[in-house]
């Protein structure tokens, strides 16, 4: 394996950080003991920038590429949520259509004729009755649900030493 660049991130299938690497768990390091790494990442991920700096905290996070001019995609930015509870306030405006036909359907299927009269059905209702109350009832009661894609958990580590990267 070639020498890593200082500040390079790698995934390991290990429960620890190998020698020369540190777990990307947000830990705070002393600048005096890690000057080369600090000169590259600074206090982007935390620390006071005078005597300490923090490593990226990748626990439970997926890396996303930097996008110039987009504050929410700047180096060191964090976002997203593992669980979300939908509410009327957080949903985009939308409609749920309900279709019915005034005559018996050609086939016994709910498509386009869910409320059409059906010959030989179990219930006969007067022609003036509309029996759809509660048909589009609320579900879920605001309970949170997962928003995460399938994943495999690995150790994310940062190189503390190695080759000093030159800018392109």
Short mmCIF file of C-alpha atoms in Angstrom, two decimals:
data_model
loop_
_atom_site.label_atom_id
_atom_site.label_comp_id
_atom_site.label_asym_id
_atom_site.label_seq_id
_atom_site.Cartn_x
_atom_site.Cartn_y
_atom_site.Cartn_z
CA UNK A 1 0.00 0.00 0.00
CA UNK A 2 1.43 3.37 -0.95
CA UNK A 3 1.87 6.15 1.58
CA UNK A 4 -1.34 8.11 2.07
CA UNK A 5 -1.68 11.83 1.68
CA UNK A 6 -1.90 13.63 5.02
CA UNK A 7 -5.61 14.23 5.60
CA UNK A 8 -6.71 11.41 3.28
CA UNK A 9 -9.77 9.46 4.44
CA UNK A 10 -9.98 5.68 4.08
CA UNK A 11 -12.49 3.04 5.07
CA UNK A 12 -11.34 0.12 7.22
CA UNK A 13 -13.15 -3.08 8.20
CA UNK A 14 -11.49 -2.84 11.62
CA UNK A 15 -12.86 -1.89 15.04
CA UNK A 16 -9.88 0.46 15.58
CA UNK A 17 -7.80 3.05 13.72
CA UNK A 18 -4.49 1.61 12.40
CA UNK A 19 -1.18 3.16 13.43
CA UNK A 20 -0.69 6.55 11.73
CA UNK A 21 -4.43 7.01 11.32
CA UNK A 22 -7.16 8.42 13.58
CA UNK A 23 -10.86 7.63 13.69
CA UNK A 24 -13.03 10.33 12.13
CA UNK A 25 -15.19 10.68 15.23
CA UNK A 26 -14.92 14.42 15.84
CA UNK A 27 -12.06 14.09 18.31
CA UNK A 28 -10.10 17.23 19.16
CA UNK A 29 -6.33 17.17 18.60
CA UNK A 30 -3.51 19.50 19.62
CA UNK A 31 -2.18 21.61 16.76
CA UNK A 32 1.39 21.42 18.15
CA UNK A 33 1.39 17.62 17.80
CA UNK A 34 -0.29 17.55 14.35
CA UNK A 35 0.96 20.67 12.54
CA UNK A 36 0.96 19.17 9.03
CA UNK A 37 -2.63 17.94 9.27
CA UNK A 38 -3.77 21.23 10.85
CA UNK A 39 -2.09 23.20 8.03
CA UNK A 40 -4.36 21.34 5.59
CA UNK A 41 -7.75 21.16 7.34
CA UNK A 42 -7.48 23.95 9.92
CA UNK A 43 -10.43 24.31 12.29
CA UNK A 44 -12.95 23.43 9.55
CA UNK A 45 -14.41 20.64 11.69
CA UNK A 46 -14.08 22.33 15.10
CA UNK A 47 -11.54 23.22 17.75
CA UNK A 48 -10.45 26.71 18.75
CA UNK A 49 -7.97 27.12 15.86
CA UNK A 50 -5.32 28.40 18.30
CA UNK A 51 -4.20 25.30 20.16
CA UNK A 52 -6.71 22.66 19.01
CA UNK A 53 -8.57 21.46 15.93
CA UNK A 54 -11.13 18.70 15.39
CA UNK A 55 -11.22 15.81 12.98
CA UNK A 56 -14.31 15.26 10.83
CA UNK A 57 -17.08 13.34 12.60
CA UNK A 58 -18.21 10.71 10.10
CA UNK A 59 -20.18 8.59 12.58
CA UNK A 60 -23.56 7.92 10.99
CA UNK A 61 -22.72 10.21 8.05
CA UNK A 62 -22.32 9.81 4.30
CA UNK A 63 -19.73 12.00 2.53
CA UNK A 64 -21.06 14.48 -0.04
CA UNK A 65 -18.89 16.41 -2.50
CA UNK A 66 -18.13 20.11 -1.95
CA UNK A 67 -20.04 22.53 -4.19
CA UNK A 68 -18.60 26.02 -4.67
CA UNK A 69 -21.07 28.77 -3.78
CA UNK A 70 -23.49 26.46 -1.95
CA UNK A 71 -23.20 27.11 1.81
CA UNK A 72 -25.01 23.88 2.68
CA UNK A 73 -22.38 21.95 0.65
CA UNK A 74 -19.28 23.80 1.90
CA UNK A 75 -16.36 21.82 3.33
CA UNK A 76 -17.24 20.82 6.90
CA UNK A 77 -21.01 21.38 6.57
CA UNK A 78 -23.36 18.79 8.07
CA UNK A 79 -26.98 18.06 7.27
CA UNK A 80 -29.70 15.47 6.95
CA UNK A 81 -31.65 13.40 9.44
CA UNK A 82 -31.88 9.67 10.13
CA UNK A 83 -35.58 9.86 11.01
CA UNK A 84 -38.30 12.29 9.93
CA UNK A 85 -41.88 12.77 11.09
CA UNK A 86 -44.09 14.11 8.32
CA UNK A 87 -46.66 16.73 9.19
CA UNK A 88 -49.00 18.98 7.27
CA UNK A 89 -46.43 21.78 7.66
CA UNK A 90 -43.56 19.75 6.16
CA UNK A 91 -45.40 18.20 3.21
CA UNK A 92 -45.54 19.73 -0.23
CA UNK A 93 -49.06 20.65 -1.34
CA UNK A 94 -50.67 17.71 -3.11
CA UNK A 95 -54.01 16.04 -3.77
CA UNK A 96 -55.34 12.53 -3.60
CA UNK A 97 -57.83 12.02 -6.41
CA UNK A 98 -60.95 9.97 -5.93
CA UNK A 99 -62.64 8.67 -9.06
CA UNK A 100 -66.10 7.19 -9.36
CA UNK A 101 -68.41 6.22 -12.19
CA UNK A 102 -72.20 6.60 -12.34
CA UNK A 103 -72.69 3.23 -14.07
CA UNK A 104 -71.67 -0.35 -13.33
CA UNK A 105 -68.02 -1.02 -14.19
CA UNK A 106 -67.10 -3.17 -17.17
CA UNK A 107 -64.68 -5.17 -14.98
CA UNK A 108 -64.60 -5.86 -11.25
CA UNK A 109 -61.50 -3.81 -10.43
CA UNK A 110 -61.14 -0.58 -8.43
CA UNK A 111 -59.34 1.36 -11.18
CA UNK A 112 -61.40 4.44 -12.12
CA UNK A 113 -64.60 2.95 -10.70
CA UNK A 114 -64.05 2.28 -7.00
CA UNK A 115 -67.45 3.68 -6.09
CA UNK A 116 -69.45 2.55 -9.11
CA UNK A 117 -72.55 0.45 -8.44
CA UNK A 118 -71.80 -3.26 -8.71
CA UNK A 119 -74.53 -5.69 -9.64
CA UNK A 120 -74.68 -8.56 -7.18
CA UNK A 121 -72.64 -6.69 -4.54
CA UNK A 122 -73.16 -7.31 -0.84
CA UNK A 123 -74.77 -3.97 -0.04
CA UNK A 124 -77.31 -2.01 -1.99
CA UNK A 125 -77.61 1.65 -1.16
CA UNK A 126 -80.22 4.16 -2.22
CA UNK A 127 -79.21 5.98 -5.39
CA UNK A 128 -78.89 9.24 -3.43
CA UNK A 129 -76.48 7.79 -0.82
CA UNK A 130 -72.81 8.67 -0.81
CA UNK A 131 -70.91 6.28 1.45
CA UNK A 132 -67.33 7.54 1.34
CA UNK A 133 -67.00 9.21 4.74
CA UNK A 134 -63.59 8.38 6.18
CA UNK A 135 -62.36 6.76 2.98
CA UNK A 136 -59.33 9.08 2.92
CA UNK A 137 -58.59 8.98 6.64
CA UNK A 138 -55.30 10.10 8.19
CA UNK A 139 -52.69 7.41 8.73
CA UNK A 140 -49.42 7.31 10.63
CA UNK A 141 -50.31 9.79 13.40
CA UNK A 142 -47.10 11.79 12.77
CA UNK A 143 -44.81 8.90 13.74
CA UNK A 144 -41.21 9.25 12.54
CA UNK A 145 -39.92 6.94 9.83
CA UNK A 146 -36.44 6.02 8.60
CA UNK A 147 -34.96 8.01 5.71
CA UNK A 148 -31.72 6.07 5.37
CA UNK A 149 -30.60 4.16 2.30
CA UNK A 150 -29.26 0.63 2.80
CA UNK A 151 -25.82 0.77 4.40
CA UNK A 152 -22.78 -1.16 5.66
CA UNK A 153 -20.89 0.24 8.65
CA UNK A 154 -17.11 0.65 8.33
CA UNK A 155 -14.47 2.61 10.23
CA UNK A 156 -13.61 5.96 8.58
CA UNK A 157 -10.08 7.09 9.41
CA UNK A 158 -7.89 10.07 8.50
CA UNK A 159 -4.16 9.86 7.78
CA UNK A 160 -2.16 11.77 10.40
CA UNK A 161 1.08 11.45 8.44
CA UNK A 162 2.32 10.58 4.98
CA UNK A 163 2.84 12.64 1.84
CA UNK A 164 2.05 16.34 2.01
CA UNK A 165 -0.40 16.96 -0.86
CA UNK A 166 0.45 19.66 -3.40
CA UNK A 167 -2.37 21.77 -4.82
CA UNK A 168 -3.22 21.07 -8.44
#
